[in-house]
Coordinates of C-alpha atoms in Angstrom, one line a residue:
Chain O
X1 CA -24.8 116.0 80.6
X2 CA -22.4 118.6 81.5
X3 CA -25.1 120.9 84.2
X4 CA -23.8 124.3 85.6
X5 CA -25.5 125.7 88.6
X6 CA -24.2 128.8 90.2
X7 CA -20.9 129.5 89.7
X8 CA -18.8 131.5 90.9
X9 CA -15.0 131.6 90.7
X10 CA -13.2 134.3 92.8
X11 CA -8.9 134.6 93.2
X12 CA -7.7 137.2 95.9
X13 CA -11.7 138.9 96.1
X14 CA -11.7 139.2 92.7
X15 CA -14.5 138.0 90.9
X16 CA -13.2 136.1 87.7
X17 CA -16.1 134.2 86.5
X18 CA -20.2 134.0 87.2
X19 CA -21.9 131.3 85.2
X20 CA -26.0 131.2 87.0
X21 CA -27.4 128.4 84.7
X22 CA -25.5 126.8 81.4
X23 CA -25.7 123.1 80.7
X24 CA -25.1 121.2 77.1
X25 CA -26.1 118.3 75.9
X26 CA -24.4 115.1 74.3
X27 CA -23.5 115.9 70.5
X28 CA -23.3 119.8 71.1
X29 CA -20.3 121.7 70.2
X30 CA -20.3 125.2 71.9
X31 CA -18.5 128.1 71.2
X32 CA -17.1 130.1 73.7
X33 CA -16.0 133.5 72.2
X34 CA -15.3 137.1 74.0
X35 CA -12.9 139.3 74.0
X36 CA -9.7 138.5 75.7
X37 CA -9.6 138.7 79.5
X38 CA -12.8 137.8 79.4
X39 CA -12.7 134.5 81.1
X40 CA -12.5 132.2 78.6
X41 CA -9.8 130.4 79.9
X42 CA -11.0 130.6 83.6
X43 CA -14.1 129.2 82.3
X44 CA -12.1 125.9 80.9
X45 CA -10.0 125.6 83.5
X46 CA -13.0 125.8 86.2
X47 CA -14.9 123.1 83.5
X48 CA -11.9 120.5 84.0
X49 CA -11.8 121.2 87.5
X50 CA -7.8 122.5 87.9
X51 CA -9.1 125.6 89.1
X52 CA -12.3 125.0 92.0
X53 CA -14.7 127.1 91.8
X54 CA -16.0 129.0 95.2
X55 CA -19.6 128.7 94.7
X56 CA -22.3 126.6 92.5
X57 CA -21.5 123.1 90.8
X58 CA -21.3 121.7 88.5
X59 CA -22.3 118.3 87.5
X60 CA -21.2 115.4 84.6
X61 CA -23.1 112.7 84.2
X62 CA -25.1 114.1 87.3
X63 CA -22.1 113.9 89.5
X64 CA -19.8 116.5 91.0
X65 CA -16.2 116.4 89.4
X66 CA -15.3 115.5 92.9
X67 CA -17.4 112.2 93.0
X68 CA -16.3 111.0 90.3
X69 CA -12.9 108.1 90.4
X70 CA -9.4 110.2 89.2
X71 CA -9.9 107.3 86.3
X72 CA -12.8 106.8 85.0
X73 CA -13.0 110.7 84.6
X74 CA -10.0 110.7 82.3
X75 CA -12.1 108.4 80.7
X76 CA -14.5 111.0 80.2
X77 CA -12.9 114.3 80.1
X78 CA -10.0 115.5 78.5
X79 CA -8.8 118.8 77.7
X80 CA -6.1 120.1 75.1
X81 CA -4.0 122.8 76.5
X82 CA -3.7 126.4 74.3
X83 CA 0.2 125.5 74.7
X84 CA 2.4 122.5 75.4
X85 CA 5.6 122.9 77.0
X86 CA 8.5 120.0 77.1
X87 CA 11.7 119.8 77.8
X88 CA 12.5 116.2 77.2
X89 CA 12.7 114.4 73.8
X90 CA 9.8 112.4 73.3
X91 CA 8.7 111.6 69.7
X92 CA 5.1 113.0 68.5
X93 CA 3.8 109.3 68.8
X94 CA 5.2 108.5 72.5
X95 CA 3.3 112.0 72.8
X96 CA -0.2 110.8 71.8
X97 CA 0.9 106.9 73.9
X98 CA 0.6 109.1 76.8
X99 CA -3.0 109.5 76.2
X100 CA -3.5 105.6 76.7
X101 CA -2.5 106.1 80.7
X102 CA -5.9 105.9 82.5
X103 CA -6.6 103.2 79.3
X104 CA -6.4 99.8 80.2
X105 CA -4.8 98.5 76.6
X106 CA -3.0 96.0 75.6
X107 CA 0.1 97.7 73.5
X108 CA -0.6 96.1 70.8
X109 CA -3.6 98.3 70.7
X110 CA -2.0 101.2 71.6
X111 CA -0.4 101.0 69.1
X112 CA -3.3 100.9 66.8
X113 CA -4.9 104.1 68.6
X114 CA -1.9 105.6 68.4
X115 CA -2.1 105.2 64.5
X116 CA -4.9 106.1 64.3
X117 CA -5.7 109.4 66.5
X118 CA -3.0 110.5 64.2
X119 CA -4.4 110.0 60.8
X120 CA -7.1 111.5 62.1
X121 CA -5.4 114.8 63.4
X122 CA -2.8 114.6 60.4
X123 CA 0.0 114.5 62.1
X124 CA 0.7 110.4 61.2
X125 CA 3.8 111.5 58.7
X126 CA 6.0 113.2 61.4
X127 CA 4.8 110.6 63.8
X128 CA 9.1 109.7 64.5
X129 CA 10.2 113.2 64.8
X130 CA 10.7 114.6 68.6
X131 CA 7.7 117.0 69.5
X132 CA 10.1 119.8 70.2
X133 CA 11.1 119.9 66.6
X134 CA 7.1 120.2 66.1
X135 CA 5.8 123.8 64.7
X136 CA 3.1 125.3 67.1
X137 CA -0.1 124.1 65.3
X138 CA 1.8 120.8 64.8
X139 CA 2.1 120.0 68.7
X140 CA -0.7 121.7 69.1
X141 CA -2.4 118.7 66.8
X142 CA -0.1 116.7 68.3
X143 CA -1.3 117.0 72.2
X144 CA -5.4 116.8 70.3
X145 CA -4.5 113.0 69.2
X146 CA -3.5 112.4 72.5
X147 CA -6.6 113.8 74.1
X148 CA -9.2 112.2 71.4
X149 CA -7.0 109.0 72.7
X150 CA -7.5 109.2 76.4
X151 CA -11.6 109.3 75.6
X152 CA -11.4 106.9 73.1
X153 CA -13.1 104.3 75.7
X154 CA -15.7 106.2 77.1
X155 CA -19.0 104.3 78.6
X156 CA -20.9 107.7 78.4
X157 CA -20.9 110.6 75.9
X158 CA -17.4 112.4 77.2
X159 CA -16.7 115.9 77.2
X160 CA -13.7 117.7 75.4
X161 CA -12.5 120.7 76.5
X162 CA -10.6 123.3 73.3
X163 CA -8.6 125.5 74.7
X164 CA -8.3 128.2 71.0
X165 CA -7.4 124.3 69.1
X166 CA -7.3 126.5 66.3
X167 CA -4.9 129.4 66.8
X168 CA -1.5 128.1 65.5
X169 CA -2.9 126.6 62.8
X170 CA -2.9 127.9 59.1
X171 CA -6.4 127.9 56.8
X172 CA -6.5 124.5 56.1
X173 CA -5.8 122.9 58.9
X174 CA -7.9 125.2 61.3
X175 CA -11.5 124.0 59.1
X176 CA -9.8 120.1 59.3
X177 CA -9.6 120.3 62.9
X178 CA -13.5 121.5 63.1
X179 CA -14.7 119.6 61.0
X180 CA -12.6 117.1 62.8
X181 CA -14.5 117.5 65.7
X182 CA -17.6 118.2 64.5
X183 CA -18.1 114.9 63.2
X184 CA -16.7 113.0 67.1
X185 CA -19.8 115.2 67.6
X186 CA -22.5 113.9 65.4
X187 CA -20.7 110.6 65.6
X188 CA -19.3 109.8 68.7
X189 CA -22.2 111.5 70.7
X190 CA -19.1 114.0 72.0
X191 CA -19.7 117.0 73.7
X192 CA -17.4 120.1 72.7
X193 CA -16.5 123.4 74.5
X194 CA -14.5 125.2 72.2
X195 CA -12.8 128.6 72.8
X196 CA -13.1 130.2 69.4
X197 CA -11.7 133.6 67.8
X198 CA -12.8 133.5 64.1
X199 CA -16.7 134.4 65.0
X200 CA -17.2 133.5 61.2
X201 CA -15.7 129.7 62.4
X202 CA -18.6 129.6 65.3
X203 CA -21.2 129.9 63.6
X204 CA -20.6 128.1 61.0
X205 CA -19.4 125.0 63.6
X206 CA -20.7 125.3 66.9
X207 CA -24.2 124.8 67.4
X208 CA -24.3 127.4 70.5
X209 CA -22.3 130.5 71.3
X210 CA -21.4 130.8 75.2
X211 CA -20.6 134.6 74.9
X212 CA -18.3 135.8 78.0
X213 CA -17.5 139.5 78.8
X214 CA -15.6 140.7 82.4
X215 CA -16.4 137.5 83.6
X216 CA -20.2 136.9 82.9
X217 CA -22.5 134.9 80.0
X218 CA -23.6 137.4 78.4
X219 CA -25.4 135.9 75.9
X220 CA -26.4 132.3 74.9
X221 CA -28.0 130.5 72.0
X222 CA -27.1 129.6 68.3
X223 CA -25.4 131.3 66.8
X224 CA -27.6 133.2 64.8
X225 CA -29.1 134.2 67.5
X226 CA -26.5 135.5 69.7
X227 CA -23.6 136.7 66.7
X228 CA -25.8 140.0 65.3
X229 CA -23.4 143.3 64.2
X230 CA -25.0 144.9 67.3
X231 CA -23.9 141.6 69.9
X232 CA -20.6 142.6 68.0
X233 CA -20.5 146.5 67.9
X234 CA -21.2 146.4 72.1
X235 CA -18.8 143.0 73.1
X236 CA -15.5 143.7 71.0
X237 CA -16.4 147.1 70.1
X238 CA -15.7 146.7 66.1
X239 CA -19.5 147.1 63.6
X240 CA -19.1 143.7 61.4
X241 CA -21.4 143.8 58.1
X242 CA -23.6 140.9 57.9
X243 CA -23.9 138.8 54.7
X244 CA -25.3 135.2 53.6
X245 CA -23.2 132.7 51.8
X246 CA -25.8 130.9 49.6
X247 CA -26.8 128.1 52.2
X248 CA -28.0 130.6 54.1
X249 CA -25.3 130.6 56.7
X250 CA -24.5 134.2 58.0
X251 CA -20.9 135.8 57.5
X252 CA -19.5 139.0 59.7
X253 CA -17.0 141.2 57.9
Chain M
X1 CA 10.0 99.0 73.4
X2 CA 6.4 100.1 73.7
X3 CA 6.0 101.2 69.9
X4 CA 8.8 99.3 68.4
X5 CA 5.9 98.4 65.9
X6 CA 5.6 102.0 64.0
X7 CA 10.0 101.1 64.6
X8 CA 12.4 101.2 61.2
X9 CA 14.1 97.4 61.3
X10 CA 17.5 98.9 62.0
X11 CA 16.0 101.0 65.5
X12 CA 14.3 98.2 66.2
X13 CA 16.8 96.0 66.8
X14 CA 19.1 98.2 68.3
X15 CA 16.6 98.6 71.5
X16 CA 16.7 95.1 72.1
X17 CA 20.1 94.4 71.4
X18 CA 21.1 97.5 73.6
X19 CA 20.4 95.1 76.7
X20 CA 22.2 92.4 75.4
X21 CA 25.0 94.6 75.1
X22 CA 24.4 96.8 78.2
X23 CA 24.5 93.0 80.1
X24 CA 27.2 92.2 78.5
X25 CA 29.3 95.3 79.5
X26 CA 28.3 94.5 82.9
X27 CA 30.3 91.0 82.8
X28 CA 33.1 92.3 81.6
X29 CA 32.8 95.0 83.6
X30 CA 32.6 92.9 87.0
X31 CA 35.5 90.5 85.6
X32 CA 38.0 93.7 85.0
X33 CA 37.3 95.1 88.6
X34 CA 38.4 91.1 90.4
X35 CA 41.2 91.4 88.5
X36 CA 43.1 94.8 88.1
X37 CA 44.4 96.9 91.5
X38 CA 47.5 97.1 92.9
X39 CA 47.9 93.2 93.0
X40 CA 46.5 92.0 89.3
X41 CA 45.4 88.7 89.7
X42 CA 45.0 85.9 87.0
X43 CA 41.7 87.0 84.7
X44 CA 40.8 82.8 83.9
X45 CA 41.7 82.1 87.5
X46 CA 39.8 85.0 88.9
X47 CA 36.7 83.8 86.5
X48 CA 36.8 80.8 87.6
X49 CA 36.8 81.1 91.3
X50 CA 33.5 82.8 90.9
X51 CA 32.4 80.4 89.3
X52 CA 33.5 77.9 91.9
X53 CA 31.6 80.5 94.5
X54 CA 28.7 80.0 93.1
X55 CA 28.9 76.9 92.0
X56 CA 30.5 75.6 94.6
X57 CA 32.9 73.5 93.2
X58 CA 37.2 73.3 93.2
X59 CA 37.7 75.2 88.8
X60 CA 39.8 77.6 90.8
X61 CA 43.9 77.7 91.2
X62 CA 44.4 80.9 93.1
X63 CA 46.4 80.9 96.3
X64 CA 44.4 81.4 99.4
X65 CA 45.6 84.9 99.7
X66 CA 44.6 85.6 95.8
X67 CA 40.4 84.1 97.0
X68 CA 41.6 86.6 99.8
X69 CA 41.8 89.6 98.2
X70 CA 38.8 88.6 95.3
X71 CA 36.3 87.7 98.4
X72 CA 37.3 90.2 100.8
X73 CA 38.5 93.2 99.5
X74 CA 36.9 93.2 95.6
X75 CA 33.9 91.3 95.6
X76 CA 32.5 93.3 97.7
X77 CA 33.4 97.0 96.3
X78 CA 32.3 95.6 93.0
X79 CA 28.6 95.0 94.5
X80 CA 28.8 98.0 96.1
X81 CA 29.5 100.0 93.0
X82 CA 26.8 98.3 90.6
X83 CA 24.4 98.9 93.1
X84 CA 24.9 102.7 94.3
X85 CA 25.6 103.5 90.5
X86 CA 22.2 101.9 89.4
X87 CA 21.1 103.4 92.8
X88 CA 23.1 107.1 91.8
X89 CA 21.2 107.1 88.1
X90 CA 17.6 105.7 89.2
X91 CA 17.5 108.7 91.5
X92 CA 18.8 111.5 88.7
X93 CA 16.7 109.9 85.9
X94 CA 13.4 110.1 88.4
X95 CA 14.4 113.5 90.0
X96 CA 14.8 115.0 86.8
X97 CA 11.4 114.3 85.5
X98 CA 10.4 115.0 88.9
X99 CA 11.9 118.5 88.2
X100 CA 10.9 118.5 84.4
X101 CA 14.1 119.9 84.3
X102 CA 16.6 117.4 82.4
X103 CA 19.4 119.4 84.6
X104 CA 17.6 118.2 88.1
X105 CA 20.4 116.2 89.5
X106 CA 20.2 115.7 93.4
X107 CA 24.2 116.5 93.2
X108 CA 23.6 119.6 91.5
X109 CA 20.3 121.1 92.8
X110 CA 21.8 120.2 96.6
X111 CA 20.0 117.4 97.6
X112 CA 23.4 115.3 98.1
X113 CA 24.8 117.9 100.0
X114 CA 21.7 117.8 102.5
X115 CA 22.5 114.2 102.7
X116 CA 26.0 114.5 103.7
X117 CA 25.0 117.4 105.5
X118 CA 23.0 115.0 107.4
X119 CA 25.0 111.7 107.9
X120 CA 28.1 114.2 109.3
X121 CA 26.3 115.0 111.9
X122 CA 25.0 111.6 112.8
X123 CA 29.4 110.3 112.4
X124 CA 30.2 113.3 114.6
X125 CA 26.8 113.9 117.3
X126 CA 25.2 110.3 117.5
X127 CA 27.2 107.1 119.6
X128 CA 29.4 105.5 116.5
X129 CA 28.1 102.2 117.7
X130 CA 24.8 102.8 115.9
X131 CA 26.3 104.5 112.8
X132 CA 25.5 101.7 111.1
X133 CA 21.9 102.9 111.2
X134 CA 21.8 106.8 112.2
X135 CA 23.6 107.7 109.1
X136 CA 22.3 106.2 106.3
X137 CA 18.7 107.3 109.0
X138 CA 19.9 110.8 108.6
X139 CA 21.7 111.2 105.4
X140 CA 17.8 110.0 104.5
X141 CA 15.9 113.1 106.4
X142 CA 18.9 115.3 105.2
X143 CA 17.6 114.8 101.7
X144 CA 14.4 114.6 102.1
X145 CA 14.4 118.6 103.9
X146 CA 16.7 119.7 101.2
X147 CA 14.3 118.2 98.4
X148 CA 11.0 119.7 99.8
X149 CA 12.7 123.4 100.5
X150 CA 14.5 123.2 96.4
X151 CA 11.2 121.6 95.3
X152 CA 9.5 124.7 97.2
X153 CA 11.6 127.0 96.0
X154 CA 12.0 126.2 93.1
X155 CA 8.0 125.8 91.8
X156 CA 7.1 129.5 89.8
X157 CA 3.4 130.2 88.8
X158 CA 2.7 128.4 86.0
X159 CA 3.3 124.8 87.6
X160 CA 7.3 124.1 85.9
X161 CA 10.6 124.5 88.1
X162 CA 12.6 127.6 87.4
X163 CA 16.2 126.1 86.4
X164 CA 18.2 129.0 87.6
X165 CA 16.9 129.2 90.9
X166 CA 17.3 125.5 91.4
X167 CA 21.0 126.1 90.5
X168 CA 21.7 129.0 93.0
X169 CA 19.5 126.7 95.3
X170 CA 22.2 123.9 95.0
X171 CA 24.6 126.6 95.5
X172 CA 23.6 128.0 98.3
X173 CA 22.7 124.5 100.3
X174 CA 26.3 123.5 99.0
X175 CA 28.1 126.1 100.7
X176 CA 26.1 125.9 104.3
X177 CA 26.2 122.6 104.5
X178 CA 29.6 122.8 103.1
X179 CA 30.6 125.3 106.5
X180 CA 28.2 122.6 109.2
X181 CA 30.5 119.7 107.2
X182 CA 33.3 122.3 108.6
X183 CA 32.3 122.6 112.3
X184 CA 31.6 119.2 112.6
X185 CA 35.2 118.1 111.6
X186 CA 36.1 121.0 114.6
X187 CA 34.8 119.2 117.1
X188 CA 35.1 115.7 115.7
X189 CA 36.2 113.3 118.0
X190 CA 39.8 110.8 116.7
X191 CA 37.7 108.2 115.6
X192 CA 34.4 110.2 114.1
X193 CA 37.0 112.5 112.0
X194 CA 38.5 109.0 110.6
X195 CA 35.6 108.1 110.1
X196 CA 34.6 111.6 108.2
X197 CA 37.4 111.8 106.2
X198 CA 37.2 108.3 105.0
X199 CA 33.4 109.0 103.8
X200 CA 33.8 112.6 102.5
X201 CA 35.8 111.8 99.7
X202 CA 33.3 109.3 97.5
X203 CA 34.6 106.1 98.0
X204 CA 33.6 102.7 97.3
X205 CA 36.5 101.4 100.2
X206 CA 34.4 101.3 102.8
X207 CA 32.5 98.4 101.6
X208 CA 30.4 96.0 104.2
X209 CA 28.3 93.8 104.4
X210 CA 25.4 96.1 106.1
X211 CA 25.6 99.3 103.6
X212 CA 26.0 96.7 100.8
X213 CA 22.5 94.9 102.2
X214 CA 21.0 98.7 102.5
X215 CA 22.2 99.7 99.0
X216 CA 20.8 96.3 97.6
X217 CA 17.4 95.9 98.7
X218 CA 17.1 99.6 98.5
X219 CA 18.4 99.7 94.9
X220 CA 16.1 96.6 94.1
X221 CA 13.0 98.1 96.3
X222 CA 13.4 101.4 94.1
X223 CA 13.7 99.9 90.7
X224 CA 10.1 98.1 91.0
X225 CA 8.3 101.1 93.0
X226 CA 9.9 103.1 90.2
X227 CA 8.8 101.6 87.0
X228 CA 5.2 100.6 88.7
X229 CA 5.0 104.3 88.6
X230 CA 7.0 104.1 85.0
X231 CA 4.0 105.9 83.1
X232 CA 2.9 108.3 85.8
X233 CA 5.9 110.1 85.1
X234 CA 5.5 110.1 81.7
X235 CA 2.2 112.3 81.7
X236 CA 4.1 114.7 84.5
X237 CA 6.1 115.2 81.9
X238 CA 4.0 116.5 79.6
X239 CA 2.6 119.0 83.0
X240 CA 1.0 118.8 86.1
X241 CA -2.6 119.4 84.9
X242 CA -1.9 117.2 82.4
X243 CA -1.4 114.7 84.8
X244 CA -4.2 115.9 86.1
X245 CA -6.6 115.5 83.6
X246 CA -5.1 111.7 83.1
X247 CA -6.1 110.4 86.3
X248 CA -3.0 110.7 88.0
X249 CA -2.8 112.2 91.9
X250 CA -0.6 114.2 91.6
X251 CA 0.2 115.3 94.9
X252 CA 0.5 111.9 96.0
X253 CA 2.9 111.1 93.5
X254 CA 4.3 113.8 93.9
X255 CA 5.2 113.1 98.0
X256 CA 5.7 109.8 97.4
X257 CA 8.8 110.4 94.7
X258 CA 10.6 113.1 96.5
X259 CA 9.9 111.1 99.5
X260 CA 11.1 107.6 98.0
X261 CA 14.2 109.5 96.2
X262 CA 15.1 111.3 99.1
X263 CA 16.0 107.0 100.9
X264 CA 17.8 106.4 97.8
X265 CA 20.3 109.1 97.6
X266 CA 20.3 109.1 101.4
X267 CA 21.0 105.3 101.5
X268 CA 23.8 106.1 98.5
X269 CA 25.6 109.0 100.4
X270 CA 25.6 107.1 103.4
X271 CA 27.3 104.5 102.2
X272 CA 29.4 105.6 99.7
X273 CA 29.3 109.7 100.3
X274 CA 29.4 112.2 98.1
X275 CA 30.0 110.6 94.5
X276 CA 28.6 113.1 92.5
X277 CA 27.8 113.5 88.4
X278 CA 26.9 109.8 87.5
X279 CA 23.1 111.1 88.3
X280 CA 23.6 114.1 85.8
X281 CA 25.5 112.1 83.2
X282 CA 23.2 108.3 82.9
X283 CA 20.1 109.4 82.5
X284 CA 21.4 112.0 79.3
X285 CA 23.0 109.2 77.6
X286 CA 20.3 106.7 78.0
X287 CA 17.9 109.8 76.7
X288 CA 20.0 110.4 74.5
X289 CA 19.8 107.2 72.7
X290 CA 17.0 105.4 73.0
X291 CA 14.7 108.0 74.2
X292 CA 12.3 109.0 77.4
X293 CA 9.6 106.6 77.9
X294 CA 10.8 105.9 81.4
X295 CA 9.6 102.4 81.2
X296 CA 12.7 101.8 79.8
X297 CA 14.8 104.9 81.2
X298 CA 14.5 104.2 84.1
X299 CA 15.9 100.1 83.9
X300 CA 18.4 101.0 81.3
X301 CA 19.8 103.6 83.7
X302 CA 19.9 101.7 86.1
X303 CA 22.6 99.3 84.7
X304 CA 24.1 102.0 83.0
X305 CA 24.8 103.8 86.0
X306 CA 26.1 100.3 87.8
X307 CA 28.5 99.9 84.5
X308 CA 29.8 103.2 84.9
X309 CA 30.6 103.8 88.6
X310 CA 32.4 100.2 88.7
X311 CA 34.4 101.3 85.7
X312 CA 34.7 105.1 87.3
X313 CA 36.3 103.1 90.3
X314 CA 38.5 100.9 88.3
X315 CA 40.2 103.5 86.9
X316 CA 40.4 104.9 90.0
X317 CA 42.3 101.8 91.4
X318 CA 44.5 101.2 88.7
X319 CA 45.3 105.2 87.4
X320 CA 47.9 106.0 89.8
X321 CA 48.5 102.6 90.9
X322 CA 49.9 101.5 94.2
X323 CA 48.0 104.8 95.2
X324 CA 43.7 104.9 95.3
X325 CA 42.4 108.0 94.0
X326 CA 38.6 108.2 95.2
X327 CA 36.1 107.0 92.6
X328 CA 34.0 110.9 93.6
X329 CA 37.1 112.5 92.1
X330 CA 36.6 110.1 88.5
X331 CA 33.7 110.4 88.1
X332 CA 33.7 114.2 87.7
X333 CA 36.1 114.3 86.3
X334 CA 34.2 112.9 83.8
X335 CA 31.3 114.5 85.1
X336 CA 32.0 118.2 85.3
X337 CA 32.9 118.8 81.1
X338 CA 30.3 117.1 80.5
X339 CA 27.6 118.9 82.7
X340 CA 30.0 122.0 81.1
X341 CA 28.8 120.2 77.7
X342 CA 25.0 120.0 78.5
X343 CA 25.2 123.9 79.2
X344 CA 26.9 125.0 76.0
X345 CA 23.9 123.1 74.5
X346 CA 21.6 124.3 76.1
X347 CA 22.8 128.3 76.2
X348 CA 20.4 129.7 73.9
X349 CA 16.9 127.9 76.2
X350 CA 18.6 128.2 79.5
X351 CA 20.1 132.1 78.9
X352 CA 16.4 133.1 78.0
X353 CA 15.3 132.4 81.8

């Protein structure tokens, strides 16, 4: 559903991202990994069209992003930003309801959908609190609920881009959130590209890993293939030990 | 009003009741505006006179002189106050949304000064016979250029706007236009000087049918246009990138809002001079009580702005009667302390900028 060809992103004559070929199909969860400054956020910004590529094409369901109708694209491509500031007093549920902007839903249906996605992201208990009074992790989950509402009327498999969704969450919430995303992939055919930092979370939840270093895609494949101790040593400069748990999943420590 | 289903019952009722309360307040204020002034008119007879005017009946026992006061002086002035108040509050609410900044007010960031500069140039340099047309147009152009300039100046790298630059730009523009208006005063002939002085005080005294019609039409057009854009404005508050991802043509939206708001400020400034703080205070009051959802915020701000400016005008007429204060002075008396209060409230956040 998403195909990237010969992608090259430059800013002020500096190459920040080069991606000869990458693709994903619906139902797939991709973890984007790499050290700081490797171009992970740049990749997300380029795929969602916030930055334009100097060269190359990005196809979503066979059409380049520019050829999509604005509102139709919004129903099929959702972005969870890393952190969102709001200097106005919106309630959490009002923020989520903004996700319905591109949709054609009645007020009643919006209320219903807001509740559904806030329950799914474990945010319903503070629906009436002001967004600005929430903690970083809570805000992020409210934003996730908003993005999931935005994608809830997709006619074809939607693409969800997550910029470090687990960064501000506690351990329990991290797994709950990734489980939710995983189940959306498996049951609703979502395709997800998520920046992650924890290699073990990547190997546990992701179907594939894209490994970035200095703006280059240095490796892609299953977590088992990509995340070998010597690769980790090469990219992050840290030699981990490899274990396997009882289900045969690899664990890097 | 949108998510009322999940609100506690008391708040639900409160949200619906606010329209009733504000509507009642509007009627009472209009009636007060008709009867109060240097010459107080009997309330019941005045009310009957208004009913007569609209129904064509003959209930009122006011004499001709009193009727003239109502229909030649107070009624036009009341209408102008209502629609300019609504216009100012609307423009304030939208400017704050556009800049994603609760302190961005057309008066504070210099848009009103820019519009005032345009109007002053038109009054002094352009032929007086065309002033009903040239003054609003020049005020609009002045406001538009200033908004574009301030927006360009204040835009920061991460897509937000910097409060510091906004406020400093306001200071610079106010100083610049103050100097030019002073210069205009020197070179103006007697007729233009009189008009410039009256207008410069920010007064509703100059209500005439042109300025009233222009304000009414502009106010209604803006109300409709903004209401259509209200969901987009809500999304815009999340951030420009987020709004774009929600399918909004952000560049087009910004340009439309800047132009339309400059029209609103231009019309208001050309009709009544610079009346400050309504556009800052009213949206804040509404947000504090009813939240930020623009679908509710905008119409309610318009209604509140209308009532508040009319109240200020009544105050201007009554406080030192028979002397009449410029209404801009009264709104500044209420508004400036409110602005200081906002600064204190947000000091922690602002001092990090």
